[in-house]
XYZ file of C-alpha atoms in Angstrom:
535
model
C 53.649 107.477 101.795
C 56.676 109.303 100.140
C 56.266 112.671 99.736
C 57.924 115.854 97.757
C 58.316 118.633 99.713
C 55.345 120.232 101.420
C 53.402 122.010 98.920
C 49.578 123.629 98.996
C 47.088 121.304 97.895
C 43.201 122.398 97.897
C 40.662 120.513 100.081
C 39.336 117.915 97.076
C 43.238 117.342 96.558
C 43.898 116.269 99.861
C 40.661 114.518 99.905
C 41.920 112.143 96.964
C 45.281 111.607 98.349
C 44.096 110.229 101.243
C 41.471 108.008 99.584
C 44.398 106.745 97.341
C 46.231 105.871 100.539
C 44.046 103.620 101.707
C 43.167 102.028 99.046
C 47.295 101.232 98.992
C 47.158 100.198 102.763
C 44.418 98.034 101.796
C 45.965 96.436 98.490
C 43.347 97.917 96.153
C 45.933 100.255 94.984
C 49.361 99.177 93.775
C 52.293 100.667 95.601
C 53.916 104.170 95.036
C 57.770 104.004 93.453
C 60.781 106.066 94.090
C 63.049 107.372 91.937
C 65.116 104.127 91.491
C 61.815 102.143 90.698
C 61.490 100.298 94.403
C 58.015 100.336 95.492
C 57.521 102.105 98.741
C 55.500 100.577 101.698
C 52.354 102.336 102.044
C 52.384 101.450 105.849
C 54.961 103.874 106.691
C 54.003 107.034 108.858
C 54.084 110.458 107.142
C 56.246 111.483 109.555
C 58.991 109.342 108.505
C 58.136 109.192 104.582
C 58.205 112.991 104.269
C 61.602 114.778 103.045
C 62.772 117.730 104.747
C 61.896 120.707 103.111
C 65.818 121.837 102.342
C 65.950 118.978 100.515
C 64.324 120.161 97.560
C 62.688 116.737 96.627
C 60.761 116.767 93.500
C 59.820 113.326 93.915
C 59.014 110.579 95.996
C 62.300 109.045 98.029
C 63.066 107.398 101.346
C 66.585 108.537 100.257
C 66.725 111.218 103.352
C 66.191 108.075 105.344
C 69.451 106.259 104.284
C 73.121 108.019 104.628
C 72.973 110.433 101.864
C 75.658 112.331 103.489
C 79.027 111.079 102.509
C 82.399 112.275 103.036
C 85.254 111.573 99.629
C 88.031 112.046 101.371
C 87.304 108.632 103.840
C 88.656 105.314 102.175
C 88.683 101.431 102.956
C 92.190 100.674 101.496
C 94.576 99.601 104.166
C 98.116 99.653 104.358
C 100.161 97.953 101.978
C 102.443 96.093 104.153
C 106.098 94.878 103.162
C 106.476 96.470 99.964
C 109.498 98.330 99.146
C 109.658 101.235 96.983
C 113.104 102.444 96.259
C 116.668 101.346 97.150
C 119.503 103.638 96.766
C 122.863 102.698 95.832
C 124.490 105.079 97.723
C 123.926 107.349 101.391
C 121.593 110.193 101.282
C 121.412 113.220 103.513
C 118.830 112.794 106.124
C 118.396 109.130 105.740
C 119.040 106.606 108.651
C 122.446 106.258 110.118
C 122.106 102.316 110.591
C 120.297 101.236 107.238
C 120.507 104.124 105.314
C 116.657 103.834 104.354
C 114.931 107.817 103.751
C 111.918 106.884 105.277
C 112.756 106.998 108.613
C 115.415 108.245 110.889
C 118.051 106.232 113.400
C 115.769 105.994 116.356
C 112.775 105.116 114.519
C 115.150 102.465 112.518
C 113.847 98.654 113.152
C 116.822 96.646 111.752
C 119.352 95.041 114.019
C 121.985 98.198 115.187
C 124.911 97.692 112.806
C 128.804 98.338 114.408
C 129.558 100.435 111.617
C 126.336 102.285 110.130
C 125.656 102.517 106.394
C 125.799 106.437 106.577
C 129.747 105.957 107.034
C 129.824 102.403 105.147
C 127.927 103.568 102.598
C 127.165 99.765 101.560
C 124.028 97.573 102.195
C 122.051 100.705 101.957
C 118.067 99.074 103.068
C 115.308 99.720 100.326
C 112.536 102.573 101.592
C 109.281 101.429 102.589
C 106.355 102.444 101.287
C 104.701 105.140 103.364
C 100.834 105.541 102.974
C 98.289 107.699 105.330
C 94.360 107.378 105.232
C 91.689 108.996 106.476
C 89.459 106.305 107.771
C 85.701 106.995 108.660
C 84.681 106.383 112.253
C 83.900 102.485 111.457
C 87.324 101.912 109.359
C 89.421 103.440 112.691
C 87.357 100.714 114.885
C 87.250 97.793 112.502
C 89.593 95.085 114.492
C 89.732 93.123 110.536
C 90.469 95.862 108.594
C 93.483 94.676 105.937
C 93.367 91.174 106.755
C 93.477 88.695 104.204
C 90.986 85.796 104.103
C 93.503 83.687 102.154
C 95.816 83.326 104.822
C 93.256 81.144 106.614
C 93.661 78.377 104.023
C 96.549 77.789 105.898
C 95.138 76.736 108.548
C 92.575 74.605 106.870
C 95.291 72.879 104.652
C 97.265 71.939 107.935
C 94.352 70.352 109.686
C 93.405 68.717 106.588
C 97.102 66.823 106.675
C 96.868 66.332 110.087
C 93.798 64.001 109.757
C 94.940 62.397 106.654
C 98.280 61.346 108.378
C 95.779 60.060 110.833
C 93.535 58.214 108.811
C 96.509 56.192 107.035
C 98.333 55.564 110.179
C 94.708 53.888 111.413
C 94.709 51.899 108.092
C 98.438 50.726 108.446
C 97.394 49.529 112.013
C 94.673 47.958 110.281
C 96.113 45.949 107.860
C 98.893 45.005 109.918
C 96.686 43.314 112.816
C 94.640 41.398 109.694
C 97.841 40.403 108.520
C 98.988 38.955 111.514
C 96.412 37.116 112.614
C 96.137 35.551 108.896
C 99.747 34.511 109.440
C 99.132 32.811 112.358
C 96.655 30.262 111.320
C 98.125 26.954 110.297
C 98.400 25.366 106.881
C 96.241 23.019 107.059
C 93.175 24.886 107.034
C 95.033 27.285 104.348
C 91.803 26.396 102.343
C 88.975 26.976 104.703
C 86.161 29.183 104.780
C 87.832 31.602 107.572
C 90.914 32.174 105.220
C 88.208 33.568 102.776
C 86.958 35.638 104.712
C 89.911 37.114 106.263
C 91.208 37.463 102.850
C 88.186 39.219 101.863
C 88.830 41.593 105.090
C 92.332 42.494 104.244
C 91.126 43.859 100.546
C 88.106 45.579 101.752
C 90.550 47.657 104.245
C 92.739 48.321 101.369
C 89.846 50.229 99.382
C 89.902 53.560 100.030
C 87.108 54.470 102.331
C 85.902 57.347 100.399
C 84.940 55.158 97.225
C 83.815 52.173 99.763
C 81.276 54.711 101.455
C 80.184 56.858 98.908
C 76.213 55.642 99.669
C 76.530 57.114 103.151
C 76.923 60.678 101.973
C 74.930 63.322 102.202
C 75.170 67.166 100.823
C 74.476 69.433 103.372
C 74.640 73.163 103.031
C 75.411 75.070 105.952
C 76.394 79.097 105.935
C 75.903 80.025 102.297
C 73.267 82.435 100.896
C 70.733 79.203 100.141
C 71.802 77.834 104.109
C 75.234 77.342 104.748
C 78.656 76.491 103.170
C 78.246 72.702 101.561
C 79.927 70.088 103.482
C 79.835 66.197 103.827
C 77.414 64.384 106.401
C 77.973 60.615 107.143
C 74.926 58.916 107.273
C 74.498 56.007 109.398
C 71.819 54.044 107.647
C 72.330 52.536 104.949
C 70.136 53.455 102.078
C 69.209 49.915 100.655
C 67.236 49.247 104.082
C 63.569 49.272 104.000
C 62.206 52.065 106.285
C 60.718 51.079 108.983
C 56.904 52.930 108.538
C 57.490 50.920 105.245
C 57.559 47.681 106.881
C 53.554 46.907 107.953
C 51.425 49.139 105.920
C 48.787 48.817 107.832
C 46.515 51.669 109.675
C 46.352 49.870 113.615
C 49.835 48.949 113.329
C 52.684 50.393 115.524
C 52.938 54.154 115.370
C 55.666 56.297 113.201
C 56.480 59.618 114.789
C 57.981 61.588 111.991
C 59.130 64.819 114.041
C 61.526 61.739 116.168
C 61.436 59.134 113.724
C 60.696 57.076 116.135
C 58.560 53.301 116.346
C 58.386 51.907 119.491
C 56.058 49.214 118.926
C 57.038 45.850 116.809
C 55.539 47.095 113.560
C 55.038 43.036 113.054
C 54.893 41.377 115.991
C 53.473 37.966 114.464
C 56.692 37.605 112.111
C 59.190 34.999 113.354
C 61.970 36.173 115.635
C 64.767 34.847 113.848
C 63.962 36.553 110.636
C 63.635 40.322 111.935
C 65.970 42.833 112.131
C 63.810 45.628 113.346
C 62.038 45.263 116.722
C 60.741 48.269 117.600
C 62.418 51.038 119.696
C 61.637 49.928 123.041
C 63.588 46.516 122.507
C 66.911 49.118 122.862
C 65.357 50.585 126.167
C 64.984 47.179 127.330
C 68.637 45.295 126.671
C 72.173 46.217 126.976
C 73.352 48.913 129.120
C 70.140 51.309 128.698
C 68.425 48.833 131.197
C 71.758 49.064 133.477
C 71.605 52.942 133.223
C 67.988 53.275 133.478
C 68.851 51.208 137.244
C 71.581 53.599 138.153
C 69.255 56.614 137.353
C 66.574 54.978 139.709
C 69.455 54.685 142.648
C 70.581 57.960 142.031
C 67.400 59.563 142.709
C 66.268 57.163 145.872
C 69.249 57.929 147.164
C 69.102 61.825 146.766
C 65.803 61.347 148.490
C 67.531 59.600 151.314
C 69.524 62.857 152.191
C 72.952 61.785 149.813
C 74.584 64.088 148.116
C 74.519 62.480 144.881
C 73.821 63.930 141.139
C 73.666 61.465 138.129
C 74.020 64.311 135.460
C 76.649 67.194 138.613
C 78.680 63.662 138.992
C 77.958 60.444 137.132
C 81.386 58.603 138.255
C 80.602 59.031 141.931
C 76.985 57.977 141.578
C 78.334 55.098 139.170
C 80.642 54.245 142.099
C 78.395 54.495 144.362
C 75.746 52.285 142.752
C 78.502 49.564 142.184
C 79.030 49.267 145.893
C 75.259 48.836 146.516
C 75.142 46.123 144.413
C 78.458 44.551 146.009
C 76.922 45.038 149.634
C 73.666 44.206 148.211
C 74.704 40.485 147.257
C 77.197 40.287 149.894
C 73.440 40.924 152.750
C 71.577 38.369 150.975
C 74.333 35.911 150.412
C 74.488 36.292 154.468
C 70.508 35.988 154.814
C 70.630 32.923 152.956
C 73.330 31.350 154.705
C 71.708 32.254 158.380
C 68.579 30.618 156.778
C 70.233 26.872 155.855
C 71.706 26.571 159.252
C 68.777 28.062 160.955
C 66.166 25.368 158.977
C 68.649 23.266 156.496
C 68.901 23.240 152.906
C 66.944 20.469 151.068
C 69.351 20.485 148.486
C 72.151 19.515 150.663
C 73.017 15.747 151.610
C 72.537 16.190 155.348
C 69.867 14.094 157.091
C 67.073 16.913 158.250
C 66.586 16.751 162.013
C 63.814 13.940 163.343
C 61.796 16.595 164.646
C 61.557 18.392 161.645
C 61.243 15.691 159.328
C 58.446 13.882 161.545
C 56.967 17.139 162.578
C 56.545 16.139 166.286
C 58.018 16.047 169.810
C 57.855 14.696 173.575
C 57.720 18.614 174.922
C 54.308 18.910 176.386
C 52.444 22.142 176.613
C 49.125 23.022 178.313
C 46.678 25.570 177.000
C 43.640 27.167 178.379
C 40.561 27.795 177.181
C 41.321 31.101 175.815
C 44.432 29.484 173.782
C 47.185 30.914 175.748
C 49.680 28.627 177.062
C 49.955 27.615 181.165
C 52.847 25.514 181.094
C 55.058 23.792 179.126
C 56.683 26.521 177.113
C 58.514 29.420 178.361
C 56.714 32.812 177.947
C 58.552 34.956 175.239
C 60.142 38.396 176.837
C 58.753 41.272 174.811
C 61.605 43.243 173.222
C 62.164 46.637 172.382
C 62.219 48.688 169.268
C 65.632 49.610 170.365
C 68.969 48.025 169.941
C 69.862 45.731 173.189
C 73.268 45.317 174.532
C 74.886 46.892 171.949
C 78.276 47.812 173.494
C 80.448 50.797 171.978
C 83.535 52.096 172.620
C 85.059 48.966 174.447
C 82.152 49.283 177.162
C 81.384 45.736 178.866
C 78.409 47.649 179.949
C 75.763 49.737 178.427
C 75.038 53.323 178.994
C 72.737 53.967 181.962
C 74.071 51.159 184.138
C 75.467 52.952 186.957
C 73.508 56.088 188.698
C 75.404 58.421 190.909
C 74.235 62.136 191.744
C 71.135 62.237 189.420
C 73.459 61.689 186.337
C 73.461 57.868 184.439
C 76.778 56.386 183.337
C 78.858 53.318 182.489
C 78.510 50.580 184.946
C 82.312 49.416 184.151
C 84.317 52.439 184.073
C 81.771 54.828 186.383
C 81.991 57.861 183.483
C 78.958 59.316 182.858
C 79.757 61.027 179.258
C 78.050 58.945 176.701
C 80.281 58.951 174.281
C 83.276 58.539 176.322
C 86.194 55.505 175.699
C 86.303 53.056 178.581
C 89.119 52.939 180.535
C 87.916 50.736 183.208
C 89.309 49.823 186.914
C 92.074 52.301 186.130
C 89.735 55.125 185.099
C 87.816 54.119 188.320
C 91.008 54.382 190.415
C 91.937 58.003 189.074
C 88.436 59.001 189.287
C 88.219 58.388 192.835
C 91.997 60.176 193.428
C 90.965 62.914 191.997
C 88.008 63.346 193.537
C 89.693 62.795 196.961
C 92.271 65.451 195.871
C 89.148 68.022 195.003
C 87.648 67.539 198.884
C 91.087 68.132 200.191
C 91.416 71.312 198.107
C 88.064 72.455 199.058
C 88.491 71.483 203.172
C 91.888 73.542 203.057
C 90.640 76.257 200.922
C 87.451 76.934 203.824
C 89.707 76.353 206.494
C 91.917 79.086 205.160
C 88.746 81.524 204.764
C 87.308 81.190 208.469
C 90.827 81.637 210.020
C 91.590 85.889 209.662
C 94.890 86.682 208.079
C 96.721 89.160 210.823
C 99.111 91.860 209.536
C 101.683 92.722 211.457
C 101.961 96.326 211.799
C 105.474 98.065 211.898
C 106.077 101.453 213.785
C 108.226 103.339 212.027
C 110.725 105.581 213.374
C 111.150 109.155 213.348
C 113.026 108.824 210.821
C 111.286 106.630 208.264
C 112.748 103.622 209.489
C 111.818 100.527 212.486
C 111.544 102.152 215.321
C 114.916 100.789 217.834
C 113.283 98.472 220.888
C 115.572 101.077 223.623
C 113.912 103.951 222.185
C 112.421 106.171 225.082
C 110.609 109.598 224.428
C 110.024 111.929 227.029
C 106.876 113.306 227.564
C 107.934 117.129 229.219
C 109.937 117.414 225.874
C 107.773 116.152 223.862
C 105.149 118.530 225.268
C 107.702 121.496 224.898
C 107.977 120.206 221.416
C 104.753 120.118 220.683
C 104.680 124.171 221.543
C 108.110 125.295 219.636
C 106.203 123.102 216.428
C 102.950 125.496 216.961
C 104.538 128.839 217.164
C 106.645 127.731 214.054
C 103.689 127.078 211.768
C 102.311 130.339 213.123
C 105.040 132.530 212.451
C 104.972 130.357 208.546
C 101.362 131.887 208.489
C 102.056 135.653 209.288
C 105.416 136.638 208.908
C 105.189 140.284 211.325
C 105.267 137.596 213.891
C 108.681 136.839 213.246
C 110.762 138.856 215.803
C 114.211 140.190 214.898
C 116.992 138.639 216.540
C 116.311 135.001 215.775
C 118.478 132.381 217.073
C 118.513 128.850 215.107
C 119.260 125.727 216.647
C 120.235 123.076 213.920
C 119.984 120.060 216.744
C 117.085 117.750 216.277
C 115.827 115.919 218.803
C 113.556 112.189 218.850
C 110.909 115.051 220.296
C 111.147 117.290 218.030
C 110.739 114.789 214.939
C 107.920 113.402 216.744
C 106.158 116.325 217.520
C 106.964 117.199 213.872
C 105.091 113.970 212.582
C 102.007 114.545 214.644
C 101.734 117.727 213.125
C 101.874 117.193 210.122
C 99.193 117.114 207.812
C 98.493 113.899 205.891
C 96.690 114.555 202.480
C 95.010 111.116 202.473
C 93.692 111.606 205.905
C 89.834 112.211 205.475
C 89.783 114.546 208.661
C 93.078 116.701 207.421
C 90.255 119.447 207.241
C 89.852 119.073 210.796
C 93.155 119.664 212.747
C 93.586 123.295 212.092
């Protein structure tokens, strides 16, 4: 409930205000009012109902609830755009240099720039616009239609509306031009014949307009209004002189009327003659025309998803209409075949060929034995029991079928010798290369293990003292080379420790074969694993 502000109350007080609340909860009671007379709903928590005590509230008021708050200074007005409030005759200081307008300066100027500007022309001065500023709340500064004027939307309607008039009267000219010409075509003679009449009758009915000719097929609708929607005009299809069709057999056990569908499947009189009914029931329309053709290409669509196609009658109804139009086309085109393979198998009885003697007498001089048991001994030939598989069924230009020909634990074509499936023959030429190449493989291998067991020998060059092949007259001698070998050793020895170096030293620049030998024996090779060794 609505309350003042929080004031004392004593404990019967409080006792009877919340005995009077129930009694409003429970509709016993009427309902408290607020200031403006609007009943308050007694279901509303305290919580909510209460005022703030700054409010001062004398009485009860949801007021504190709604936007009591309100700024002045905010507005809804909008700008008033295009109008023109003064136009000066001649320049003014601190107008615009091109248009000589106050309200705005040269750079800010929107008119086309002039070659001569009106502040030095001082003609065609431009009027001043009218300048406006608002202070819009936070809605009016977000509102996306603020200033715009319904009216201009008439526009819009009027132009659509003339479009489909045009429309309609260039469909009636069409109209009344085909009628015309196939009037004019007929001959004189039958100038006075019923058909005349009726075309006659044809070309004045098309000349009425068609909104006085179907003014029974109309029906007020409202749609967006404050009772349900802006009115507008519904065609209705049936025409309103036709007896319903729940009308037509009053009876209890007759067909059933759904009124949520408006449906009646069943013949409402199914003892009535034929010829003189024009309602049937609603399962006569499932059952002719094209809703018996689609209800068949909605059965082939779905056997044929089953089947693992990728077909959708409502994803893609043109393929699966495609689709089912070639089943039908192969579909005549097998049993057109099936019937043909059956007359010249057994005949046709309608044809005017004489049947065969042993057909038409039903007997023959082939004798056959049986046994006791019933199966036959002699006389026929026993039937070879065939497989569930397909028999000499040749693919890829094969004259042979796959597992023919057995080489090296692997099957193949008997006719070309391959032994991939799948493989195109090629046949005595295939063969031929086969062979070649497989000739060409055993050479390959024979030379490639001949060349493994035989060792490849290097031939090992001695080079020289000095880095190069060693001369064939090249002799060293041994004494020098020993003497050499000694002059090399002191010389690394003296490299060691220097004090060993005597004083007068005499240097001989001549090398000798022995000395570069002697040289190369001693000296140590980095890579050599036993370098560690010759000290």
């Amino acid at each position: 409930m609505a309350t003042a502000s929080v004031s004392f109350k004593s404990r019967e007080d409080h006792r009877k205000q919340l005995e009077l609340d129930e009694a409003r909860k429970a509709g016993l009671a009427p309902a408290e009012v607020d200031e403006d007379g609007k009943e308050i709903n007694p279901h509303i928590p305290q919580y909510m109902s209460s005022a703030p005590w700054y409010l001062n509230s004398q009485k009860p008021s949801l007021k504190h609830q709604r936007k009591w708050k309100s700024d002045p200074n905010y507005t809804k007005s909008w700008y008033d755009r295009g109008t023109k409030v003064f136009q000066a005759k001649k320049y003014r200081k601190g107008a615009c240099e091109n248009c000589g307008a106050i309200t705005h300066d040269k750079k800010s100027c929107m008119e086309r720039p002039r070659v001569v500007g009106a502040k030095w022309t001082n003609m065609q001065i431009a009027p001043d616009e009218k300048v406006e500023s608002f202070e819009l709340d936070y809605d009016g500064k977000r509102d996306r239609w603020n200033g715009y004027d319904t009216s201009t939307y008439t526009r819009v309607i009027a132009e659509y509306e003339a479009r489909e008039e045009a429309r309609k009267k260039f469909l009636k000219e069409q109209q009344l031009k085909k009628l015309e010409e196939n009037n004019g075509n007929q001959d004189d003679n039958d100038a006075g014949s019923d058909e005349d009449v009726e075309d006659g009758l044809k070309i004045d009915e098309a000349k009425v307009d068609e909104s006085n000719q179907m003014d029974f097929a109309k029906v007020e609708k409202r749609v967006r209004t404050t009772g349900g929607g802006s009115t507008g005009t519904v065609r209705n299809l049936r025409i309103r002189e036709d007896t319903a069709k729940y009308l037509l057999n009053l009876d209890v056990n007759s067909a059933y009327y759904d009124p949520k569908t408006r449906s009646m499947r069943e013949d409402p009189l199914p003892d009535m003659d034929p010829n003189e009914k024009f309602y049937v029931g609603d399962n006569q329309n499932r059952l002719s025309g094209q809703a018996l053709e689609f209800k068949q290409l909605n059965i082939h669509a779905w056997e044929a998803f089953e089947k693992g196609q990728d077909i959708h009658m409502q994803a893609a109804p043109s393929q699966a209409e495609l689709l089912y139009r070639s089943f039908k086309i192969k579909k005549e085109k097998l049993k057109s075949e099936t019937k043909e393979k059956i007359m010249e198998k057994y005949g046709s009885a309608a044809s005017e060929e004489p049947l065969p003697r042993e057909l038409l007498f039903g007997q023959s001089e082939r004798e056959i034995e049986y046994d006791r048991t019933g199966r036959i001994i002699k006389g026929q030939d026993t039937s070879i029991p065939r497989s569930k598989y397909e028999e000499d069924v040749y693919i890829n230009n094969h004259t042979s079928v796959w597992g023919s020909w057995w080489k090296d634990h692997q099957w193949g074509y008997k006719c070309c010798k391959q032994i991939i499936k799948n493989s195109y023959c090629t046949g005595l030429a295939g063969i031929e290369a086969a062979e070649a190449s497989a000739d060409l493989m055993k050479a390959n291998m024979a030379r490639k293990e001949a060349a493994e067991e035989e060792p490849i020998q290097h031939e090992e060059k001695q080079l020289a003292i000095w880095g190069t092949d060693i001369p064939d007259d090249l002799v060293l001698d041994k004494k020098k080379l020993a003497e050499s070998l000694k002059k090399e050793d002191e010389r690394r020895r003296e490299e060691r420790d220097e004090r060993k170096r005597k004083y007068n030293v005499k240097w001989n620049d001549e090398v000798t074969a022995e000395d570069m030998e002697a040289y190369r024996m001693k000296k140590i090779h980095h890579d050599d694993p036993m370098k560690d060794f010759l000290r």
